[in-house]
Coordinates of C-alpha atoms in Angstrom, one line a residue:
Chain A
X10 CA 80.4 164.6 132.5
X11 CA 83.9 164.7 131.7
X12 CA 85.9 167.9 131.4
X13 CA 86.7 167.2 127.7
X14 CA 83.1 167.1 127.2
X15 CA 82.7 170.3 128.8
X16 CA 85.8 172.0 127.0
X17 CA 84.4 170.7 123.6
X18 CA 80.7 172.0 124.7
X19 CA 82.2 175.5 125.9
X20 CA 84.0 175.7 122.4
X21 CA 80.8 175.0 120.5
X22 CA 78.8 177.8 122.6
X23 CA 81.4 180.1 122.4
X24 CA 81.8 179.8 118.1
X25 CA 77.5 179.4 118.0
X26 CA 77.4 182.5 120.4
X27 CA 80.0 184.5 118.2
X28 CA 78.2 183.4 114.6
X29 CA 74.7 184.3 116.2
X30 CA 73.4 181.6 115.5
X31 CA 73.0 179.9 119.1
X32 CA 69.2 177.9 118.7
X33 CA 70.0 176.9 115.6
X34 CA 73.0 175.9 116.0
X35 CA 71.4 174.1 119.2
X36 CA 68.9 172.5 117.3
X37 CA 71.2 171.1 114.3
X38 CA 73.4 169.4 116.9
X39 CA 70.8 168.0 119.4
X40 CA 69.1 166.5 116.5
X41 CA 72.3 165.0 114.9
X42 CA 73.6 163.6 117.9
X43 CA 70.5 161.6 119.1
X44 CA 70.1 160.8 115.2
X45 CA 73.7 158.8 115.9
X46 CA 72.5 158.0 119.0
X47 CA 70.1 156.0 117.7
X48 CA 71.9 153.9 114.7
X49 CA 74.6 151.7 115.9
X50 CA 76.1 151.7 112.6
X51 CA 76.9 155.3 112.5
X52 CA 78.1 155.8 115.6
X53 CA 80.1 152.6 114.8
X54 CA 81.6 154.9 111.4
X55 CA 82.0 157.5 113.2
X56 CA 83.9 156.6 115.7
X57 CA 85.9 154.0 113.4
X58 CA 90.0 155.5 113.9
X59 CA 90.8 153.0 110.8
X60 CA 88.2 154.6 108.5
X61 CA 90.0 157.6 106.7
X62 CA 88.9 161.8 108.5
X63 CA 87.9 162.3 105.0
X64 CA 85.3 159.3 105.0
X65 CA 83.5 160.3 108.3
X66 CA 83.1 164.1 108.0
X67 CA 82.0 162.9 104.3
X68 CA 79.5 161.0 106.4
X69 CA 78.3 164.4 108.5
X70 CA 78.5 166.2 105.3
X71 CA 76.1 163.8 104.2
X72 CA 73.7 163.9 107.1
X73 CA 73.4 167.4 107.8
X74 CA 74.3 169.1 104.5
X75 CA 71.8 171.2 103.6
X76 CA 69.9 170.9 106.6
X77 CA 72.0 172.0 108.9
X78 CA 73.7 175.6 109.4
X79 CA 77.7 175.3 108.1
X80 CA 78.5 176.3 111.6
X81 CA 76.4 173.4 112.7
X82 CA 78.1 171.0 110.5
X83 CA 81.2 172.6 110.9
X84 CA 81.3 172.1 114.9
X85 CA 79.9 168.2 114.0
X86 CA 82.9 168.1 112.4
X87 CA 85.6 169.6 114.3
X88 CA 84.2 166.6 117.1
X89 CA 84.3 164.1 114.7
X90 CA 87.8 164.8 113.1
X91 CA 89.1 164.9 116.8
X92 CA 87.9 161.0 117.1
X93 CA 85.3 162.3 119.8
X94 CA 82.3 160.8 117.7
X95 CA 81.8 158.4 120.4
X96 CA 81.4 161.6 123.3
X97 CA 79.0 163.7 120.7
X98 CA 76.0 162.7 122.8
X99 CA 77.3 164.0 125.6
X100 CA 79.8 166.9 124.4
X101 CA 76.3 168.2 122.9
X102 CA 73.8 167.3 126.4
X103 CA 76.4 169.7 128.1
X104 CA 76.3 172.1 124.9
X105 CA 72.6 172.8 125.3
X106 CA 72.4 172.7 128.9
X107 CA 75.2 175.4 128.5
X108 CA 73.3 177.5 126.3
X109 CA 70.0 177.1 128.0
X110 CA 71.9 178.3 131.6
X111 CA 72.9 181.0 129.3
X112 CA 69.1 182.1 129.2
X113 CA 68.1 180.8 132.5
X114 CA 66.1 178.0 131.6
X115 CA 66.4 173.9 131.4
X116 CA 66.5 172.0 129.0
X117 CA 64.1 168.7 129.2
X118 CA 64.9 166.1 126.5
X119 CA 61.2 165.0 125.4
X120 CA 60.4 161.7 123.2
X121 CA 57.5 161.2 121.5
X122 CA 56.6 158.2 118.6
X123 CA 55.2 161.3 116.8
X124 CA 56.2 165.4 115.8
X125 CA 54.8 167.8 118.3
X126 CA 53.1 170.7 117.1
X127 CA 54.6 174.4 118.5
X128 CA 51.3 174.7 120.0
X129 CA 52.2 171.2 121.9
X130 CA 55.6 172.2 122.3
X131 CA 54.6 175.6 124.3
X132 CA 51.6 173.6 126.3
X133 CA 54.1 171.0 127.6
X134 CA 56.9 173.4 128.1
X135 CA 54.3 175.7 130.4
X136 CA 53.1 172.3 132.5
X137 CA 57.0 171.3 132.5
X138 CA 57.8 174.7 133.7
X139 CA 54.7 174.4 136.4
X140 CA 55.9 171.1 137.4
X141 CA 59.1 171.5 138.2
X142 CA 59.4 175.6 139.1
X143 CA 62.1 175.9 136.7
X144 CA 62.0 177.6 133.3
X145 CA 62.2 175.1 130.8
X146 CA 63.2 174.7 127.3
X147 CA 62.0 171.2 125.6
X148 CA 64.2 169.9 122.8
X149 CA 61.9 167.1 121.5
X150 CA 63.5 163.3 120.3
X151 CA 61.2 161.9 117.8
X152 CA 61.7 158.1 118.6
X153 CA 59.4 155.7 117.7
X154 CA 60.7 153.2 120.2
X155 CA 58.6 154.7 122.8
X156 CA 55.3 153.7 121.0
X157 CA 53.4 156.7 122.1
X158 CA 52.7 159.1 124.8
X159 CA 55.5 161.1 126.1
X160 CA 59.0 161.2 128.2
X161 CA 60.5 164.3 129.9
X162 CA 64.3 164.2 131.3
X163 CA 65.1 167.2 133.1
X164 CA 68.3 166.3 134.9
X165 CA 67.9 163.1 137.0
X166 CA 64.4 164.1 136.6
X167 CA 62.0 161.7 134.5
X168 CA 59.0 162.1 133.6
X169 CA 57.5 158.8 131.9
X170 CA 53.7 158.8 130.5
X171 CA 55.0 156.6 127.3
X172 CA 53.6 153.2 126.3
X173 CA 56.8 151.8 126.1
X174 CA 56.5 152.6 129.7
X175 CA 53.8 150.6 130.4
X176 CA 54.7 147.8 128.3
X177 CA 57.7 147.6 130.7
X178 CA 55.6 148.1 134.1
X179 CA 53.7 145.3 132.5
X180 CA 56.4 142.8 132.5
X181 CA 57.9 143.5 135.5
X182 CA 53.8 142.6 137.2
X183 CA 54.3 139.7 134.8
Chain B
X4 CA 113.4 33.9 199.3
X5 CA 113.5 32.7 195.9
X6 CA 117.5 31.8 196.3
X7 CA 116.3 29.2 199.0
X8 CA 113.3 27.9 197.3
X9 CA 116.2 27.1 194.3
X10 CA 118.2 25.9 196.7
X11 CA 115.6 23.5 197.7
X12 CA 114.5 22.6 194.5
X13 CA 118.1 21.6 193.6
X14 CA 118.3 19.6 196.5
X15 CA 114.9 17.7 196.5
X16 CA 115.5 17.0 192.4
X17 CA 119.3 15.1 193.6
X18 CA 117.1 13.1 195.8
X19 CA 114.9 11.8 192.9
X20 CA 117.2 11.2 190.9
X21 CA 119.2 8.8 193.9
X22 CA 116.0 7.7 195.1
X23 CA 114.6 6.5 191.6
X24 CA 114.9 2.8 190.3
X25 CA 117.5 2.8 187.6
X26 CA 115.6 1.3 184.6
X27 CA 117.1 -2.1 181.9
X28 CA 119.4 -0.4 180.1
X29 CA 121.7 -1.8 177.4
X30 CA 124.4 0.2 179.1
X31 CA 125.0 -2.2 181.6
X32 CA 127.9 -3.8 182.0
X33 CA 128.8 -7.0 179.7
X34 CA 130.8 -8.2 182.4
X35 CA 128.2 -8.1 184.8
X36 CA 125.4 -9.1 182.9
X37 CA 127.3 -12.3 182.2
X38 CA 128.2 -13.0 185.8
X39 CA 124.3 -12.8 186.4
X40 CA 123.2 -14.5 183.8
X41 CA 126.2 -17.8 184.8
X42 CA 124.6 -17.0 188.1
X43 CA 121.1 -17.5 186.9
X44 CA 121.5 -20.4 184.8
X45 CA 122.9 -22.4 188.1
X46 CA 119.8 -22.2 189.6
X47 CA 118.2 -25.8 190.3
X48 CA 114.5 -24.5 189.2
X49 CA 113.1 -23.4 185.8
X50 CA 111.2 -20.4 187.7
X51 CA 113.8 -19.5 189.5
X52 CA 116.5 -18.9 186.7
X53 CA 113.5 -17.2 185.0
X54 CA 113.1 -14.9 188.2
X55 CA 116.8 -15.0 187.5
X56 CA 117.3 -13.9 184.3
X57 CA 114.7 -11.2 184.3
X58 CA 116.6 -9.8 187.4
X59 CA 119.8 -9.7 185.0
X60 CA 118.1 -7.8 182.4
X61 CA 117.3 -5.5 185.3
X62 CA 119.9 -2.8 184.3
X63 CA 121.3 0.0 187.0
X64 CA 120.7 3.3 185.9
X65 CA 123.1 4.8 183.3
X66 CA 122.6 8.7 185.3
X67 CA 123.1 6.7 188.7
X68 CA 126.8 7.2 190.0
X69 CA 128.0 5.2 192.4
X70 CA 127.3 6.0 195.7
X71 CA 131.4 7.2 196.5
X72 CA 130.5 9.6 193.9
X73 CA 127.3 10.8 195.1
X74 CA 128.7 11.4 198.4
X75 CA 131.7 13.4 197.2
X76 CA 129.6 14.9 195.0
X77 CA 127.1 16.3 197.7
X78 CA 130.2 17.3 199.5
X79 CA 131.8 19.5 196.5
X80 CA 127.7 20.7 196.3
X81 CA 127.4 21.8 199.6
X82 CA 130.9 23.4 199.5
X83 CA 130.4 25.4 196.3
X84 CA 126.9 26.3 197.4
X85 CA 128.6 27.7 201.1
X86 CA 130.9 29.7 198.8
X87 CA 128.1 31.0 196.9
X88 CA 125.5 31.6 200.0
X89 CA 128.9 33.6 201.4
X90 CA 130.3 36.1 198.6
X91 CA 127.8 35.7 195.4
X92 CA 124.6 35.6 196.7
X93 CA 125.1 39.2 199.3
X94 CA 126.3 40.8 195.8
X95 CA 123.6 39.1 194.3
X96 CA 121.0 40.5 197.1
X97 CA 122.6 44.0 197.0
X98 CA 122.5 44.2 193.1
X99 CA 118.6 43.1 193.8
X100 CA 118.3 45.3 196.2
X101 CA 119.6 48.1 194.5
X102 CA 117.9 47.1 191.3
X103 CA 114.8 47.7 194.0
X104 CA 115.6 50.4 195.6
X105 CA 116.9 52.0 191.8
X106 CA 113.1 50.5 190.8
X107 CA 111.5 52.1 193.3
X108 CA 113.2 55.5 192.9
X109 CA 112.5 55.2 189.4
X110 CA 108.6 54.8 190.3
X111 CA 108.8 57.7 192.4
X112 CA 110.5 59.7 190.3
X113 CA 108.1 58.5 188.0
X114 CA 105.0 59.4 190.2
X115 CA 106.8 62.9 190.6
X116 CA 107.0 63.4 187.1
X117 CA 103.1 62.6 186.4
X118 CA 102.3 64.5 189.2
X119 CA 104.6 67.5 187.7
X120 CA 102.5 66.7 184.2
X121 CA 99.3 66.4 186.2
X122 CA 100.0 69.4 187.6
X123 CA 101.1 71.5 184.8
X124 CA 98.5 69.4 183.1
X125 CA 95.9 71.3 185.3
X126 CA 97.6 74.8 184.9
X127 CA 97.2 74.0 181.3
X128 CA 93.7 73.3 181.7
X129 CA 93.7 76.6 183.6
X130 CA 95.4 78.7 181.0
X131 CA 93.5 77.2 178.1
X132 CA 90.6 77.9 180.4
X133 CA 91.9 81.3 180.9
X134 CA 92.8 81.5 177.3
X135 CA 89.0 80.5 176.0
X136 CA 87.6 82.9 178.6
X137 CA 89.7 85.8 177.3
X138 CA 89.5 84.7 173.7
X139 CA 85.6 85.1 174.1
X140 CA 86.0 88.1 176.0
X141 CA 87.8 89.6 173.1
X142 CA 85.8 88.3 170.5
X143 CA 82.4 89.4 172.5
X144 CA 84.2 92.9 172.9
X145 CA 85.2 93.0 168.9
X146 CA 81.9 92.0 167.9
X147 CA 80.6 94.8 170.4
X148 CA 83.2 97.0 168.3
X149 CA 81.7 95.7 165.2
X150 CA 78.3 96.5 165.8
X151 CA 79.1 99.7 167.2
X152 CA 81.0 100.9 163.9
X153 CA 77.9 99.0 161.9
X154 CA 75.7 101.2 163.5
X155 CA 77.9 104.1 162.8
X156 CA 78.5 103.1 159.5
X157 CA 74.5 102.8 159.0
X158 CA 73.7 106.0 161.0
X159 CA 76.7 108.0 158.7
X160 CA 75.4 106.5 155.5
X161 CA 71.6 107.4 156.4
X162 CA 72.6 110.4 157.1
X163 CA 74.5 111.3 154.1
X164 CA 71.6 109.5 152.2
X165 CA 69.4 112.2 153.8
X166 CA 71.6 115.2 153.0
X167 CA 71.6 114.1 149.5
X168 CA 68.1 114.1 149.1
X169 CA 67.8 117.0 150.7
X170 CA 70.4 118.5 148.2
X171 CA 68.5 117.0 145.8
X172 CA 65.4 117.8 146.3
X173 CA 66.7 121.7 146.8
X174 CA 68.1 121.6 143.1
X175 CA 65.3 120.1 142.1
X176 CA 63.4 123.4 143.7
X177 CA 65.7 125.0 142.6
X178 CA 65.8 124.5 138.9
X179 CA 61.8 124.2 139.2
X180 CA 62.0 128.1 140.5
X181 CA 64.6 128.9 137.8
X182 CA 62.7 126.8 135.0
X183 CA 59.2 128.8 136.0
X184 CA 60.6 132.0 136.2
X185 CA 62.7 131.3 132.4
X186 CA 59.0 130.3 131.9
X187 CA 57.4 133.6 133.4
X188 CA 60.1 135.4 131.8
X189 CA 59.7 134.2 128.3
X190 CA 55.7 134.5 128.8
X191 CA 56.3 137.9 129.8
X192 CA 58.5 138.9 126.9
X193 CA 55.7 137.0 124.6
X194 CA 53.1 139.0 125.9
X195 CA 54.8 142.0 125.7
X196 CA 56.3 141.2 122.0
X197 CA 52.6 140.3 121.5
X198 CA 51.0 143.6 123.2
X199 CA 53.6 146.1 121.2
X200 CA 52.2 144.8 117.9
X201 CA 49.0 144.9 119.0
X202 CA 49.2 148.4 120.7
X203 CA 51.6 149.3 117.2
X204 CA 48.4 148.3 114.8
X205 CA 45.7 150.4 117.1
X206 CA 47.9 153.5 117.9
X207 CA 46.5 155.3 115.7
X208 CA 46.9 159.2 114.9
X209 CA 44.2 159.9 117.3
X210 CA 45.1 157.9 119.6
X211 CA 48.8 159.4 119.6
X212 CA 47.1 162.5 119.9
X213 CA 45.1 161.7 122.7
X214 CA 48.4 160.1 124.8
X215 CA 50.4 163.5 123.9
X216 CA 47.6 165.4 125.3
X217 CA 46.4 163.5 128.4
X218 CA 50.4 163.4 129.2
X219 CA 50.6 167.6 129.1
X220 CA 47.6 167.8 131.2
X221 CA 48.4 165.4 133.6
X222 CA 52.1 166.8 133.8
X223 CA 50.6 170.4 133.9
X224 CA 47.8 169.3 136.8
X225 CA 50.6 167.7 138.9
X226 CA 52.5 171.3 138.5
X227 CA 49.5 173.2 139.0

């Protein structure tokens, strides 16, 4: 994690803490930058320096208008206009990690091919929490590359029960 | 020796030649011949002027001197041949004598010589002798050589044969192990390509369900 990243993620707790909208805010941004994350071609807009500012926040403006909070969109922004598209993953791991320090807690990245109900949520976010001693906060990655089942990251911690998972152990035995 | 036996031959042909009855010849002469036949033909008897006559025709012999000459003759002969048996005959034995003694040096100078070629006839022989002996000692010892780098040659070229199919035979291990496990590796992503459709088509709702769930519990019974 780069200092930049950190600087950027500070600045983005500091202007969600001071709207009051911190796990929103959270939300919007975790969700927009594994939505990048996962399609090559905008990430590849994004972070294109010959495509015009204008183009690429029209691009955000896109994806998150009216789903989003305008402070959410509005801190997309700021690292997009700065030609920092390509850190956004990162800038915004550190942002939540920040934010959940902020409340004591740990933020696990889950993926799952399918939505998680609340009831789900708070079930794996107790046997998380028992599983690691930590308090936990899960921010769930809906991502149907993992087939089904789940994954857990806390940290360097990974947790792997997917079917993706097993299609790879498989191969390796193969 | 053979000045003598000339000498004697000279001598003994004079006498024949005196001592021989001169033959008729027609060189007699007419004067003579006349007187005999006047002589002859005042015999009283037939037989005898035949006897007669035939004893005129008897001529003397032209090559005959007369006997004054013959005896001055023999004289001047014996003279000249006391000159030459005093001064020309010693020159003539010491020019013989030296032609012998100059023969006989040449024969032995002769005999030296062949005995100087027979000798370095035989050292020659020797050295060609030596020669052969060393020439098949060195062609013995080269064909040792020869053989020697043969088998070298044959021991070198076996052996690089057998490194070679040893390389050989490692590649060919080799890209057998590479080609299976390209093989195993492309089986493998088949079969996996093959099992995520088939595990996309039967993951179901439920069965989504029943993964999420069994993961929490098993997470949560780990924790607990």
């Amino acid at each position: 994690m780069s200092e930049r990243s950190k600087a950027y993620a500070e600045a983005m707790l500091a202007v969600a803490k001071a709207e009051g909208y911190l796990a929103d805010v959270e939300d919007d941004l975790f969700r927009f930058a594994r939505t990048v994350e996962a399609n090559d071609e905008l990430l590849l807009a994004l972070t294109n320096r010959n495509l015009p500012t204008e183009r690429r926040l029209a691009v955000v403006e896109d994806l998150m208008g009216g789903k989003a909070l305008a402070t959410s969109v509005a801190l997309a922004s700021m690292v997009v206009a700065a030609g920092r598209a390509g850190e956004l993953g990162e800038i915004v791991d550190e942002f939540v990690a920040a934010a959940a320090a902020e409340r004591d807690q740990e933020v696990a990245e889950v993926r799952s091919a399918i939505p998680l109900t609340d009831e789900q949520i708070t079930r794996l976010t107790a046997a998380l929490s028992a599983a690691t001693g930590k308090a936990v906060e899960v921010k769930l990655v809906v991502d149907p590359h993992v087939l089904g089942g789940l994954v857990a990251r806390l940290g360097d911690l990974v947790i792997d029960g997917t079917v993706r998972h097993r299609l790879d152990q498989l191969k390796e035995q193969i | 020796m053979k000045i003598r036996k000339l000498l004697a031959t000279a001598g003994v042909a004079m006498a024949l030649v005196i001592a021989v009855p001169s033959v008729a010849s027609a060189a007699a002469k007419p004067s003579e011949f006349t007187d005999c036949m006047l002589k002859a033909s005042e015999l009283k008897t037939t037989t005898a002027q035949d006897n007669a006559a035939n004893n005129c025709h008897k001529a003397t012999s032209p090559i005959l001197p007369a006997l004054n000459e013959i005896v001055w003759g023999g004289i001047a002969f014996l003279i000249v041949a006391g000159v030459l048996l005093k001064f020309a005959f010693p020159a003539l034995k010491k020019g013989l004598a030296d032609r012998s003694a100059k023969i006989a040096s040449d024969i032995a100078g002769a005999e030296a010589a062949r005995a100087a070629a027979e000798a370095e006839a035989a050292e020659y022989q020797a050295k060609l002798a030596e020669a052969r002996s060393d020439a098949g000692r060195i062609i013995e010892e080269a064909r040792q050589s020869a053989e020697a780098l043969r088998a070298d040659l044959v021991a070198r070229a076996e052996a690089d044969a057998q490194g070679i199919r040893a390389r050989a035979s490692e590649e060919v291990q080799a890209l057998t192990a590479r080609a299976l496990a390209d093989l195993q590796g492309r089986v493998a992503d088949l079969s996996i390509e093959l099992a995520e459709k088939v595990v996309e088509h039967n993951l179901d709702h439920d069965t989504q369900i029943a993964l999420i769930e069994g993961y929490i519990n098993s997470v949560g019974t780990s924790g607990g």
